[in-house]
Coordinates of C-alpha atoms in Angstrom, one line a residue:
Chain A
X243 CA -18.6 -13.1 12.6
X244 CA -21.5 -13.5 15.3
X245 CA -23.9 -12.0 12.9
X246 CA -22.8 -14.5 10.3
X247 CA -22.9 -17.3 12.8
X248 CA -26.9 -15.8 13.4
X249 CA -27.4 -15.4 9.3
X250 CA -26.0 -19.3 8.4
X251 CA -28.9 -20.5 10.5
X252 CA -31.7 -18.9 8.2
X253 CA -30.5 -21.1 4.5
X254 CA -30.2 -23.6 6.8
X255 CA -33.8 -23.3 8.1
X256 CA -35.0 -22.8 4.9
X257 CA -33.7 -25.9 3.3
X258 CA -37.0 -27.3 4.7
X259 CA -34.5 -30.3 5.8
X260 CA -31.6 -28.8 7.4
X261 CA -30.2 -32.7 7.6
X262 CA -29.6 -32.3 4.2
X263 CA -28.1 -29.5 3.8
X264 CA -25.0 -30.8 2.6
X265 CA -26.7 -31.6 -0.6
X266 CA -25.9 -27.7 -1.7
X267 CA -22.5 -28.6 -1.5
X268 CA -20.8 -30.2 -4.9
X269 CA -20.6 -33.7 -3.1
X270 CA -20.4 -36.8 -5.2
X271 CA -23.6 -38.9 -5.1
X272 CA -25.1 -42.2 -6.0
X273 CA -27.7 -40.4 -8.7
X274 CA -24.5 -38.8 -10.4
X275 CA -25.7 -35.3 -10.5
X276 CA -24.0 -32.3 -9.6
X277 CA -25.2 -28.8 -8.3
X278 CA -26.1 -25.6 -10.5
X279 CA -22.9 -24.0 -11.2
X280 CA -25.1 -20.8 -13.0
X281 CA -27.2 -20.4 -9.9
X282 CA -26.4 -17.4 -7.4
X283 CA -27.7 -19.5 -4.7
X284 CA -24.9 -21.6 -5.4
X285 CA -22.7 -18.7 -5.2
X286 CA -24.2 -18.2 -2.2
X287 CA -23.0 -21.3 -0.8
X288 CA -19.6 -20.5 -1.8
X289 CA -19.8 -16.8 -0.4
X290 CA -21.4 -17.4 2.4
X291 CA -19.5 -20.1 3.5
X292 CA -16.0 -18.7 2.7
X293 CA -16.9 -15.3 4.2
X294 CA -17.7 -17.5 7.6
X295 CA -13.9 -19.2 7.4
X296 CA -12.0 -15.9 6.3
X297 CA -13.4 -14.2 9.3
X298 CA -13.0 -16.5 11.7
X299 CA -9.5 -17.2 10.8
X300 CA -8.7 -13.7 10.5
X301 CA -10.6 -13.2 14.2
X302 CA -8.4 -15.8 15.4
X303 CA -5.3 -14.9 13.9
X304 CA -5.7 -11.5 15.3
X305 CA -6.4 -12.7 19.0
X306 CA -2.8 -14.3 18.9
X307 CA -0.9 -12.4 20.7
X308 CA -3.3 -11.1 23.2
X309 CA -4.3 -14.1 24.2
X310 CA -0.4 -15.1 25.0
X311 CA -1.0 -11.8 27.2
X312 CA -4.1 -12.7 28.4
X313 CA -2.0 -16.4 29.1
X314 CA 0.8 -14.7 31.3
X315 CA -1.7 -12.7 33.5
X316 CA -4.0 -15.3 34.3
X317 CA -3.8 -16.1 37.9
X318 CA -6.2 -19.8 37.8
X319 CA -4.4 -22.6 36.8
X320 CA -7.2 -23.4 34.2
X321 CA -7.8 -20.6 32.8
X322 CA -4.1 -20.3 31.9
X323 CA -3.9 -23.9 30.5
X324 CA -6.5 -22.6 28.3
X325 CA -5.6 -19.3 27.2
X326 CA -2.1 -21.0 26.9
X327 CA -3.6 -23.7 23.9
X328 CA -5.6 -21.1 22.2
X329 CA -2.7 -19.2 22.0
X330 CA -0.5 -21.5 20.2
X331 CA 2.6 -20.8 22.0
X332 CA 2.9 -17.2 20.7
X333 CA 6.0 -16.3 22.7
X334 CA 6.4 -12.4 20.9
X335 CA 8.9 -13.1 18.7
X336 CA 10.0 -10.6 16.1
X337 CA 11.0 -13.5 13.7
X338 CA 7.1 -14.3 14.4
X339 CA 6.2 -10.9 14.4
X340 CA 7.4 -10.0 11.0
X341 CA 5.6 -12.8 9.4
X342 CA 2.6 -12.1 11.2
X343 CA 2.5 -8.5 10.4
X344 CA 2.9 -9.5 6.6
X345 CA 0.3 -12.0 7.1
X346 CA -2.5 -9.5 9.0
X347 CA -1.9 -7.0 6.8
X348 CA -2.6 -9.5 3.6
X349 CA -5.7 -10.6 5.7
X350 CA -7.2 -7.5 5.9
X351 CA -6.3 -6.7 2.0
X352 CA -8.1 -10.6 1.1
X353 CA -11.6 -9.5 3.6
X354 CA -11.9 -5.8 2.1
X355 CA -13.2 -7.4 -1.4
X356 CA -14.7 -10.3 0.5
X357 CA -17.1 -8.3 2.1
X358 CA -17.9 -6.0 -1.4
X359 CA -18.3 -10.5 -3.0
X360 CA -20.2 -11.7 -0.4
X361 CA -23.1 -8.9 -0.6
X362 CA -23.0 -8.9 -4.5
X363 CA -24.0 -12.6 -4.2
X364 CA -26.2 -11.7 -1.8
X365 CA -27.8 -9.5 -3.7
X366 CA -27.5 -11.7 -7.0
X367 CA -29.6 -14.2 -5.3
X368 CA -32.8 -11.4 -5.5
X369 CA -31.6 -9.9 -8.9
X370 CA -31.0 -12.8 -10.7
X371 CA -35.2 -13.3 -10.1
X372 CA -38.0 -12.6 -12.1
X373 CA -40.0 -10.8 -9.1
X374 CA -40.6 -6.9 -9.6
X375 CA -38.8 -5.0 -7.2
X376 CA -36.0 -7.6 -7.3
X377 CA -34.5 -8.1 -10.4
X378 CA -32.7 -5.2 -10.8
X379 CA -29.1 -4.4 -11.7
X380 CA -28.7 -2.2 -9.0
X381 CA -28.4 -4.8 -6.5
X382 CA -25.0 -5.2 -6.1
X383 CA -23.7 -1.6 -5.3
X384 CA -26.9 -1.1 -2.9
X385 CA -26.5 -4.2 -0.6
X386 CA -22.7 -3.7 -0.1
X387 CA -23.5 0.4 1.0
X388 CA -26.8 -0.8 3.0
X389 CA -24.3 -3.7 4.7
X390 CA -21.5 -0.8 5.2
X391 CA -24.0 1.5 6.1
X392 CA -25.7 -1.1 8.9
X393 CA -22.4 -2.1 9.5
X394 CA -21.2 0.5 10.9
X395 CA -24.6 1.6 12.5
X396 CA -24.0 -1.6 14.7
X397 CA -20.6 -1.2 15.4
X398 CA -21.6 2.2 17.4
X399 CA -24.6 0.5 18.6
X400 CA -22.4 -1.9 20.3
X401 CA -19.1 0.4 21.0
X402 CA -20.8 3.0 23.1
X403 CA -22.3 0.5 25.2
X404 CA -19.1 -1.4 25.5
X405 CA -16.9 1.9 26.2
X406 CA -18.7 3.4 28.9
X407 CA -19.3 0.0 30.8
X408 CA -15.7 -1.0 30.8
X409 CA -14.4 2.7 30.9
X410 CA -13.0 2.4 27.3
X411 CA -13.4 6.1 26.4
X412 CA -9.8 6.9 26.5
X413 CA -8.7 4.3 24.1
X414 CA -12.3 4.4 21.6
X415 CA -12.5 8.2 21.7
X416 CA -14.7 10.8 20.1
X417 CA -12.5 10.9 17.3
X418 CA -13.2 7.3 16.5
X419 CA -16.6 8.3 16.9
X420 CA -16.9 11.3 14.7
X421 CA -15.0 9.1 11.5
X422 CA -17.1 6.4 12.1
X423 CA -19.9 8.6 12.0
X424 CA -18.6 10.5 8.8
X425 CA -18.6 7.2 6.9
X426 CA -22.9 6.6 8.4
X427 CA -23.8 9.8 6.4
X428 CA -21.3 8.9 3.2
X429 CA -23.1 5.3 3.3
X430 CA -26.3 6.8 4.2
X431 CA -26.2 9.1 1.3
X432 CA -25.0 6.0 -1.2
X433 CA -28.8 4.1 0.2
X434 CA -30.2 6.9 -0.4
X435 CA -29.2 7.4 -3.6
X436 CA -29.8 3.8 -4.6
X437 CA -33.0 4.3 -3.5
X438 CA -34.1 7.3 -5.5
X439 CA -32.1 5.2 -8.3
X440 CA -34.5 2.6 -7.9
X441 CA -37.9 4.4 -8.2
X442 CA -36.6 6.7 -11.1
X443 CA -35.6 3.3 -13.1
X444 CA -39.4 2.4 -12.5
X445 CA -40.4 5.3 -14.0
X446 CA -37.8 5.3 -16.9
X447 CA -37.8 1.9 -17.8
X448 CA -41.5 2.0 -18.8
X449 CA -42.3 -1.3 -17.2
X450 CA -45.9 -1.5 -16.5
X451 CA -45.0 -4.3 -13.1
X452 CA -41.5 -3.0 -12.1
X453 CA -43.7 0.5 -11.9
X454 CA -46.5 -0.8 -10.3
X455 CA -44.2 -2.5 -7.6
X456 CA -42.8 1.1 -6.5
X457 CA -46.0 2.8 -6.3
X458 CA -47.3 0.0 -4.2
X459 CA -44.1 0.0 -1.8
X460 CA -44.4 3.8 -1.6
X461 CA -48.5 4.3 -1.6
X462 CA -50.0 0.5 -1.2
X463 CA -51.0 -1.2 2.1
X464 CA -47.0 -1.5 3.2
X465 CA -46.0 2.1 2.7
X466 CA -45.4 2.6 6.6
X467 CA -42.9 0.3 5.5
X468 CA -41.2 2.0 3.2
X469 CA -41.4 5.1 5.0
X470 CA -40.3 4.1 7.7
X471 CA -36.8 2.3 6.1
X472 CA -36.6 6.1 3.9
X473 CA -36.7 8.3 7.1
X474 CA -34.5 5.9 9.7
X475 CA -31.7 5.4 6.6
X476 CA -32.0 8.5 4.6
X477 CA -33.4 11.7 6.6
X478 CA -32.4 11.1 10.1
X479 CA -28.8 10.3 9.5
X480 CA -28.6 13.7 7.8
X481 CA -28.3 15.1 11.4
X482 CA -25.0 13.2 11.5
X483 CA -23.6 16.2 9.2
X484 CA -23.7 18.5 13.0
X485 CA -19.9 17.7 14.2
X486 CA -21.6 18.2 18.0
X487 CA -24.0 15.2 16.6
X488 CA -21.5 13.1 15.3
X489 CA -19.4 13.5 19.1
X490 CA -21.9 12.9 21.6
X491 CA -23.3 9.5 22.6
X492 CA -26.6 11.0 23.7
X493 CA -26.7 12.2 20.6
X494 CA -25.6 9.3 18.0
X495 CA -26.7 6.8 20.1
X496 CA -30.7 7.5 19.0
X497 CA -29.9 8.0 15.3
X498 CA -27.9 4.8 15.3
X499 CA -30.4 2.4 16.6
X500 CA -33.0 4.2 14.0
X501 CA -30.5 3.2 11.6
X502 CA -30.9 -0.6 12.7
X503 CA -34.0 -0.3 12.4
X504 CA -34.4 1.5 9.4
X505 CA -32.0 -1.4 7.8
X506 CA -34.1 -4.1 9.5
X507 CA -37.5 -2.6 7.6
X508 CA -35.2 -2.0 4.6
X509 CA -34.7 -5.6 4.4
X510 CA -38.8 -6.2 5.1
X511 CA -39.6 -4.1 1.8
X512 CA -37.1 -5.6 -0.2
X513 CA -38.3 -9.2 0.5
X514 CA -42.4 -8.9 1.5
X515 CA -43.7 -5.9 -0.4
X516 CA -42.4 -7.5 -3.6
X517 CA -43.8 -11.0 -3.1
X518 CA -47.2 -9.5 -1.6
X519 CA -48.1 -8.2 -5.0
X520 CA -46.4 -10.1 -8.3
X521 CA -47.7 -11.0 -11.5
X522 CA -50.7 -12.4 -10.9
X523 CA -53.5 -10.7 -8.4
X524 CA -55.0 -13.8 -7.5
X525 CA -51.5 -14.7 -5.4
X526 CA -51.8 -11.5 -3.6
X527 CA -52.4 -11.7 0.3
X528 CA -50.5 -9.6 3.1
X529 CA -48.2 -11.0 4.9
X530 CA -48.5 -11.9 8.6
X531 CA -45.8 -13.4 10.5
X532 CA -46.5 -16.9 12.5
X533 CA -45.0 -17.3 16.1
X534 CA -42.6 -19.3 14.2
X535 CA -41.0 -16.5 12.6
X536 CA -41.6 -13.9 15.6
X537 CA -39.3 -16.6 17.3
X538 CA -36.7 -17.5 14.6
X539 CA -36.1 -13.1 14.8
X540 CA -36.1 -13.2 18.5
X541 CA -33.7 -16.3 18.8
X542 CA -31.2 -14.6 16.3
X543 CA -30.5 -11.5 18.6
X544 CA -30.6 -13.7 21.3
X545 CA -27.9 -15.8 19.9
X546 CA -25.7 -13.0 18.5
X547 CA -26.1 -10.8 22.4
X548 CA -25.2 -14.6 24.0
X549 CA -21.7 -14.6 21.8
X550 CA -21.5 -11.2 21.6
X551 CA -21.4 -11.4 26.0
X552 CA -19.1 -14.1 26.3
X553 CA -16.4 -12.5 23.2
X554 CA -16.0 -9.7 25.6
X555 CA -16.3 -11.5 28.7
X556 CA -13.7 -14.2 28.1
X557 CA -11.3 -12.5 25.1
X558 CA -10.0 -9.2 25.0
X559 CA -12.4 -6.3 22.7
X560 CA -9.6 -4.1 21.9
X561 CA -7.2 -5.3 20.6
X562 CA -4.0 -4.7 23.4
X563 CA -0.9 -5.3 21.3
X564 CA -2.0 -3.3 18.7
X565 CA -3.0 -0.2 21.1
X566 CA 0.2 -0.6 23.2
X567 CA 2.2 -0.3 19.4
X568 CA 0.2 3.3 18.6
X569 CA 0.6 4.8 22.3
X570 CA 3.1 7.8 22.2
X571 CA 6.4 6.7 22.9
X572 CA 6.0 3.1 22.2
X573 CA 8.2 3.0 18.5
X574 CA 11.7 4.3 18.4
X575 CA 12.5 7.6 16.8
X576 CA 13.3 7.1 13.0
X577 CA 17.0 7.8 13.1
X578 CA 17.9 6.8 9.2
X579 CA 16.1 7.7 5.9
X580 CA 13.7 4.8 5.1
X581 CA 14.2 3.0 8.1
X582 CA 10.3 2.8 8.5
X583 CA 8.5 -0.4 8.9
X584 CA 5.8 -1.2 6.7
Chain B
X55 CA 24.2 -20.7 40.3
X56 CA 23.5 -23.3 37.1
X57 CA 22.9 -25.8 40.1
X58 CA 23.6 -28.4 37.5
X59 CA 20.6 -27.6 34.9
X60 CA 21.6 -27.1 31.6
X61 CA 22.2 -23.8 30.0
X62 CA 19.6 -22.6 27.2
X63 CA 20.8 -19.0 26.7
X64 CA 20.9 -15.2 28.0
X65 CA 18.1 -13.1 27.9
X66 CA 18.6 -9.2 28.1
X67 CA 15.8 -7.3 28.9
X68 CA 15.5 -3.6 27.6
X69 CA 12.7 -1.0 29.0
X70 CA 12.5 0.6 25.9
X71 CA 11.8 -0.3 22.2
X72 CA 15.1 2.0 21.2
X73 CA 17.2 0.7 23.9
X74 CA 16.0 -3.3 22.0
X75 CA 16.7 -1.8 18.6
X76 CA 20.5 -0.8 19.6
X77 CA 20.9 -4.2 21.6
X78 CA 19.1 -5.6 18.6
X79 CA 21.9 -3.9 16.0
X80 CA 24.8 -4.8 18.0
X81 CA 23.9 -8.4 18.7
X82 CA 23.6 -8.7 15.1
X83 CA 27.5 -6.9 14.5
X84 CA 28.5 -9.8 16.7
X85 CA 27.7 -12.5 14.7
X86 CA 25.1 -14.3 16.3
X87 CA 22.4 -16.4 14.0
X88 CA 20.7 -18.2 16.7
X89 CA 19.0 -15.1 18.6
X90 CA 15.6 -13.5 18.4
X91 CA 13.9 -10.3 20.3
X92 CA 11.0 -10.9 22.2
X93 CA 8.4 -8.2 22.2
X94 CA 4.7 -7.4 23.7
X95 CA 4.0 -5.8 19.8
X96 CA 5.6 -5.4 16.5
X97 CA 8.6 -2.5 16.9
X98 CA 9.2 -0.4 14.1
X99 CA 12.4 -1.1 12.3
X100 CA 13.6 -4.3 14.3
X101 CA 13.6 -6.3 11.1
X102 CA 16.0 -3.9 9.9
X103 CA 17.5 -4.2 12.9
X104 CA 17.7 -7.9 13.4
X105 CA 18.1 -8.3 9.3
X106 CA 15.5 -10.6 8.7
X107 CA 14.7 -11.1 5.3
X108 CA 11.3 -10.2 3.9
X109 CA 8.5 -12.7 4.8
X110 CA 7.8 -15.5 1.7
X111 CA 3.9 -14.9 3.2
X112 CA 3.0 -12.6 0.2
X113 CA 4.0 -15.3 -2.6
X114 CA 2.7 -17.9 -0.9
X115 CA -0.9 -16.4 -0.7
X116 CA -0.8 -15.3 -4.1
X117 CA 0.2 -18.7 -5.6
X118 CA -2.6 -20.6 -3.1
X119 CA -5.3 -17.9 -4.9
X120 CA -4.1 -18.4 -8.0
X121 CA -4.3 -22.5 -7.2
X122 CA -7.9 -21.7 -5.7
X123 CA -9.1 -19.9 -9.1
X124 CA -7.5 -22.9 -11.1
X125 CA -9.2 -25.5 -9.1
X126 CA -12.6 -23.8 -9.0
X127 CA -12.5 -23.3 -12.7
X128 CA -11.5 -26.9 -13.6
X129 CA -14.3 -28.0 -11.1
X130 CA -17.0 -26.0 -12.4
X131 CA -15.9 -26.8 -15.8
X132 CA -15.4 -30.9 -15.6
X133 CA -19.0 -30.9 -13.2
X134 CA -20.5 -28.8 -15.7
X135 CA -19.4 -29.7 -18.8
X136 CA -17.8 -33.3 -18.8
X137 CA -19.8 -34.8 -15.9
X138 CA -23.3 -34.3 -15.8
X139 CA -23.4 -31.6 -18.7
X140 CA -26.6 -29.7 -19.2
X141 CA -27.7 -27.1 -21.3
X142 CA -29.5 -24.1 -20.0
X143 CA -31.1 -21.2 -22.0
X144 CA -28.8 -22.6 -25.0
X145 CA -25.4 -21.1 -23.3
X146 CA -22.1 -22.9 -23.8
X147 CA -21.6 -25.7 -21.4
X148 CA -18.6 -23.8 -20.1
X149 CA -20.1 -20.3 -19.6
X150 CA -17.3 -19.0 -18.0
X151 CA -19.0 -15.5 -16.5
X152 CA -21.2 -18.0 -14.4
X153 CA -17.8 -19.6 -13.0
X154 CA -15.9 -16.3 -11.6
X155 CA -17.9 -15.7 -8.4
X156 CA -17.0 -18.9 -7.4
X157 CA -13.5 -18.9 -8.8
X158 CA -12.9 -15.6 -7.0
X159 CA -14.6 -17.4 -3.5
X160 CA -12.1 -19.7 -3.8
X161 CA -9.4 -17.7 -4.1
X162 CA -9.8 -16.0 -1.0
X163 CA -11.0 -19.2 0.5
X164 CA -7.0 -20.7 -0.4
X165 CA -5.0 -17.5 0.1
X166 CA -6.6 -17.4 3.7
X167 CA -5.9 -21.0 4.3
X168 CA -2.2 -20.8 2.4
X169 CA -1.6 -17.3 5.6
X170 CA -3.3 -19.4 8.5
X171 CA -0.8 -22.3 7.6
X172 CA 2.2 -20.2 6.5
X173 CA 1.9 -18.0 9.6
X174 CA 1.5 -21.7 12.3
X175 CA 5.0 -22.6 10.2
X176 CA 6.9 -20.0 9.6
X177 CA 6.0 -18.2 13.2
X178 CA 6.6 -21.7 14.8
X179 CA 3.3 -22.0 16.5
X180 CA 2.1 -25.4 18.3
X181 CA 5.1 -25.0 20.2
X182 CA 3.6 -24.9 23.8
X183 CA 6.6 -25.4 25.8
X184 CA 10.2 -23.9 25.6
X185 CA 12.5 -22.6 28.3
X186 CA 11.2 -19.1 27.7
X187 CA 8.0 -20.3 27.8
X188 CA 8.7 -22.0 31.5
X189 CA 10.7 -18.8 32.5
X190 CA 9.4 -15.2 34.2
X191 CA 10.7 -13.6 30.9
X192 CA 7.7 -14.9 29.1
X193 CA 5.4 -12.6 31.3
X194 CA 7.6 -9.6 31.1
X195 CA 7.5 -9.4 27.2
X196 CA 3.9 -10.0 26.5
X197 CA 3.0 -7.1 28.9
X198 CA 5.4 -4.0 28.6
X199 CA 9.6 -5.5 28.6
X200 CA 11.4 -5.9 25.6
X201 CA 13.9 -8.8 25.7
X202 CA 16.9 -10.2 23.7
X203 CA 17.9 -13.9 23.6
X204 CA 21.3 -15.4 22.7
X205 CA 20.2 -18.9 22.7
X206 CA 23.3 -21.5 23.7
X207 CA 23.1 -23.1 20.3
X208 CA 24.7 -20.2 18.8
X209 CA 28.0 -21.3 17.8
X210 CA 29.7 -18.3 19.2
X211 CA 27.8 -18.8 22.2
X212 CA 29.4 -18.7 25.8
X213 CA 27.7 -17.5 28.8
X214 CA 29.7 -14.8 29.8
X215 CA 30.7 -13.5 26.9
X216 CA 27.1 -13.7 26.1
X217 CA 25.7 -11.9 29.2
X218 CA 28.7 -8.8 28.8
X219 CA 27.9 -8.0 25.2
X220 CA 23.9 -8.3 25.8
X221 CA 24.9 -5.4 28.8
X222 CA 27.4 -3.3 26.9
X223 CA 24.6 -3.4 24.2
X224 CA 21.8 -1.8 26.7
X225 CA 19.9 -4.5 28.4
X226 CA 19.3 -3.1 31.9
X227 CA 19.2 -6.4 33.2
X228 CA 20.6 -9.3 31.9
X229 CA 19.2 -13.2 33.3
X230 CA 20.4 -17.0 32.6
X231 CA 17.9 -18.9 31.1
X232 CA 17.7 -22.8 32.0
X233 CA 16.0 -26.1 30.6
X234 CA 13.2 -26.9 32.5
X235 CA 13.0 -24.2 34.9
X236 CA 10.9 -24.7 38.0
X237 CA 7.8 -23.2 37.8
X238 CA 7.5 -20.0 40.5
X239 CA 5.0 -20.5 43.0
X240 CA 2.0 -18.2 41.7
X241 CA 0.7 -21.0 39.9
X242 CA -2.5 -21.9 41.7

C-alpha cells in the first residue's frame, strides 16, 4: 500500500498539471465531453485507483482487532484515546468475529484477482502502443509474474530486516522463508520465460522493428541493461533451488536485493531501450536522466522507508490476533464430526 | 456491593477456548438471546456453539459487485454512446470488450465498499463506549481471557441465577458488570 502510495505520485507528476488531475476522472464539465472509455490509461485510472482503496480498506480492516489490543495496553492517556478511535470500538465479540471472519476471508478472495487486474492494465497501457518492444500480447502474464516476482523479493527484503531487529524469528521462521523463497524461483522462472518468449516472438514474427528492438536491447548501447535485468531476475535466483540457500538470511538476503534490482533495470529496458530507438533514426538519442528525475527516484524510497518506519513503529507488523489463533493449544479439540470452522 | 449503580450483566471469564465453548453451549441450552463471548481471536466452532447464523456478508458483496458491474456498464455505455458519442477506428459506439476492465474495477471497487460497510453494521462498530468497554474485562479479552456475558436485558436475566449458571458452566471467575464503571486508576 506504501508502494502504491509512492507509484500514485508518478501519473500524477506526469499529468504535467497535477492540479488537474481530476480531469482523468469521468467528471461532468462545462465543454460536455467525457473521457476515453477505450483507452487503457483510462483503465488505469480505474485500476489504479481501486487497487489504492481495496488495500487500504483491507489494511484497515485487518488492523481491527489489534489495534483494540494495542488500545487496552497502552499506558498514555493519548495514545489510548487514539488507538481507542481507530479501533472503532472492536470489543472481540464473536457475533463480530463471525462476520469479520466472513468478511476477511472475502477480502482476500476480491484482492487475489485485483492484483492479477491491476498489472494487466498496467501492462495494457505499454501494449496497447505502437512502440516496438511494447506492443506485445505478452504483456499481461509477464507484469503480474515480474510484480509477484518483485513482490515477494521485497517482502524478504523487508522481513529479514524487520525480524532480526525486533527478535521476530520465532514467529516469521525459516519455514516462512524457504516457501516464500520457493515461489522467488517459480516467479523467477515465469520472467524468465517471458523473457525468452519475448525475443523468440522477434524472431518468429518476422517483424523487421519489433526484431531490430531486441537485438538493440540485447547487443546496442543499453545491453548492460538488459544484462544486467537477465542475470539479477533469471540466473541468480537459480541458487534459490539450494534448500541451505533458500534458509539462511546471509544467504537470501544478497540474491533478494539483486532481485530489486534486477526488477528496477527490468522496468529501465522496458520503458528507455524501446523509446531510445523507434521508427524513425532521426528521434534517436540516449537517454540521460536530469537531477529532476535522480530526485523524483530518490524521494519515492524515501517516502515508502518514511511510512514504511512509522507502520511498524506505531501499528503492530504481525498480525497478533491471528498468530495467537495458530499457536498450539489456542483452538479447542474437534470433539464432533464437522464441527470445524471455516 | 451494586453501591446503587445499575446492573448491566455477568461476565464469566474462562482461561481456555474449550472451557468458553462448553460455557458457550450451556448458556445457549439455557435460553439466553441477549449474550455474546468476548474473545482476543476468532475460536474454532463457537458459532456452532453460540448458534449464530451464517453471516449475510457473502450476498451482500456479491449483489454490491454485481451493482458495480451494472453501473460501470451503463456509465460507459450512456458517456459513450448517448452522451458525447464518438466513433473510433469504425467500432460500435458500445464496444463492450473496451468496457469490462472497468466494469470488473468496479466490481471490486463496490464489493469492498458493500464488506467495509457491512462489517461497521453488522459488527456494531462506532460504538466507542459500553460498560464492557469501561470495565477491566475489556483488557482481559483482547490479550489472552476468554469471557462470557449475560447482559441484564435478557429476559431470563437475574443476577444470581446469572452468575451460578455462568460458574456451573466453567467460568473460573465470574464478575458483575455496572453502567458507568469508574475508571481504575492506571489511566495516566
Amino acid at each position: 500500500m506504501f508502494a502504491v502510495i509512492c507509484a500514485l505520485q508518478f501519473p500524477l507528476v506526469h499529468t504535467g498539471r497535477p492540479w488537474l488531475a481530476y480531469w482523468l476522472l469521468p467528471l461532468p464539465n462545462a465543454n460536455g465531453i467525457w473521457v476515453n472509455f477505450r483507452s487503457p490509461l483510462l483503465w488505469d485510472v480505474f485500476a489504479v485507483s481501486t487497487y489504492g482503496t481495496v488495500s487500504f480498506l483491507f489494511w484497515y480492516t485487518g488492523l481491527l482487532p489489534d489495534l483494540a489490543t494495542v488500545r487496552d495496553r497502552a499506558r498514555h492517556g493519548l495514545r489510548r484515546a487514539l488507538y481507542g478511535i481507530l479501533s472503532l470500538g472492536w470489543t472481540g465479540s464473536n457475533r463480530a468475529w463471525s462476520h469479520y471472519e466472513k468478511a476477511y476471508l472475502l477480502f482476500a478472495g476480491l484482492s487475489t484477482p485485483l492484483v492479477l487486474s491491476v498489472h494487466s492494465v498496467v501492462s495494457f497501457d505499454f501494449a496497447t502502443s505502437v512502440i516496438p518492444g511494447w506492443h506485445t500480447t505478452i504483456f499481461p502474464p509477464y507484469f503480474v509474474a515480474g510484480a509477484i516476482f518483485s513482490g515477494f523479493a521485497m517482502v524478504a527484503t523487508l522481513i529479514v530486516i524487520m525480524r532480526k531487529f525486533f527478535r521476530l524469528e520465532h514467529v516469521v521462521t525459516e519455514d516462512h522463508l524457504d516457501v516464500m523463497n520457493r515461489i522467488v524461483i517459480a516467479t523467477s522462472l515465469m520472467v524468465g520465460y517471458a523473457y525468452a518468449t519475448e525475443v523468440f516472438i522477434a524472431w518468429y514474427s518476422g517483424a523487421a522493428y519489433e526484431r531490430y528492438a531486441f537485438l538493440n536491447r540485447a547487443f546496442g548501447p543499453y545491453a548492460w541493461a538488459y544484462w544486467t535485468m537477465v542475470v539479477c531476475n533469471v540466473v541468480v535466483p537459480q541458487l534459490l533451488w539450494l534448500r541451505r540457500v533458500r534458509r539462511s538470511v546471509l544467504l537470501l538476503y544478497p540474491i533478494v536485493i539483486l532481485i530489486n534490482v534486477g526488477m528496477w533495470f527490468e522496468r529501465f529496458v522496458i520503458v528507455v531501450t524501446s523509446l531510445h530507438r523507434d521508427y524513425l533514426p532521426s528521434s534517436w538519442d540516449m537517454f540521460s536522466p536530469t537531477w529532476v528525475d535522480v530526485s523524483l527516484f530518490a524521494g519515492s524510497v524515501g517516502l515508502f522507508l518514511t511510512l514504511m518506519l512509522l507502520f511498524v513503529r506505531f501499528l503492530p507488523a504481525v498480525s497478533l490476533a491471528e498468530t495467537k489463533a495458530i499457536l498450539p493449544g489456542s483452538q479447542p479439540p474437534a470433539r464432533r464430526a464437522g464441527g470445524g470452522h471455516v | 456491593m451494586s453501591e446503587g449503580r445499575t446492573l448491566a450483566g455477568v461476565v464469566g471469564l474462562c482461561d481456555d477456548a474449550e472451557s468458553l465453548l462448553c460455557a458457550a453451549e450451556a448458556v445457549r441450552a439455557a435460553g439466553y438471546r441477549e449474550w455474546d463471548c468476548h474473545t482476543p481471536y476468532p475460536v474454532h466452532g463457537l458459532d456452532q456453539a453460540m448458534g449464530l447464523k451464517n453471516s449475510p456478508i457473502p450476498a451482500i458483496c456479491l449483489s454490491a459487485g454485481f451493482a458495480g458491474v451494472g453501473a460501470a456498464l451503463l456509465m460507459q455505455w450512456w458517456m459513450s454512446a448517448v452522451d458525447y458519442p464518438v466513433r473510433i477506428g469504425g467500432k460500435p459506439l458500445f464496444s463492450w470488450p473496451a468496457f469490462v476492465p472497468i466494469a470488473f474495477e468496479l466490481f471490486v471497487l463496490f464489493s469492498a465498499l458493500a464488506i467495509v460497510c457491512s462489517v461497521l453494521v453488522f459488527c456494531r462498530l462506532g460504538r466507542w463506549h459500553s460498560p464492557l468497554h469501561d470495565s477491566d474485562v475489556m483488557r482481559l479479552v483482547t490479550s489472552d481471557r476468554f469471557a462470557v456475558v449475560l447482559c441484564s436485558k435478557d429476559r431470563l436475566f437475574a443476577e444470581r441465577e446469572a452468575a451460578a449458571l455462568l460458574a456451573r458452566a466453567g467460568c473460573g471467575e465470574v464478575r458483575p458488570l455496572y453502567e458507568h464503571e469508574e475508571e481504575d486508576g492506571s489511566l495516566i
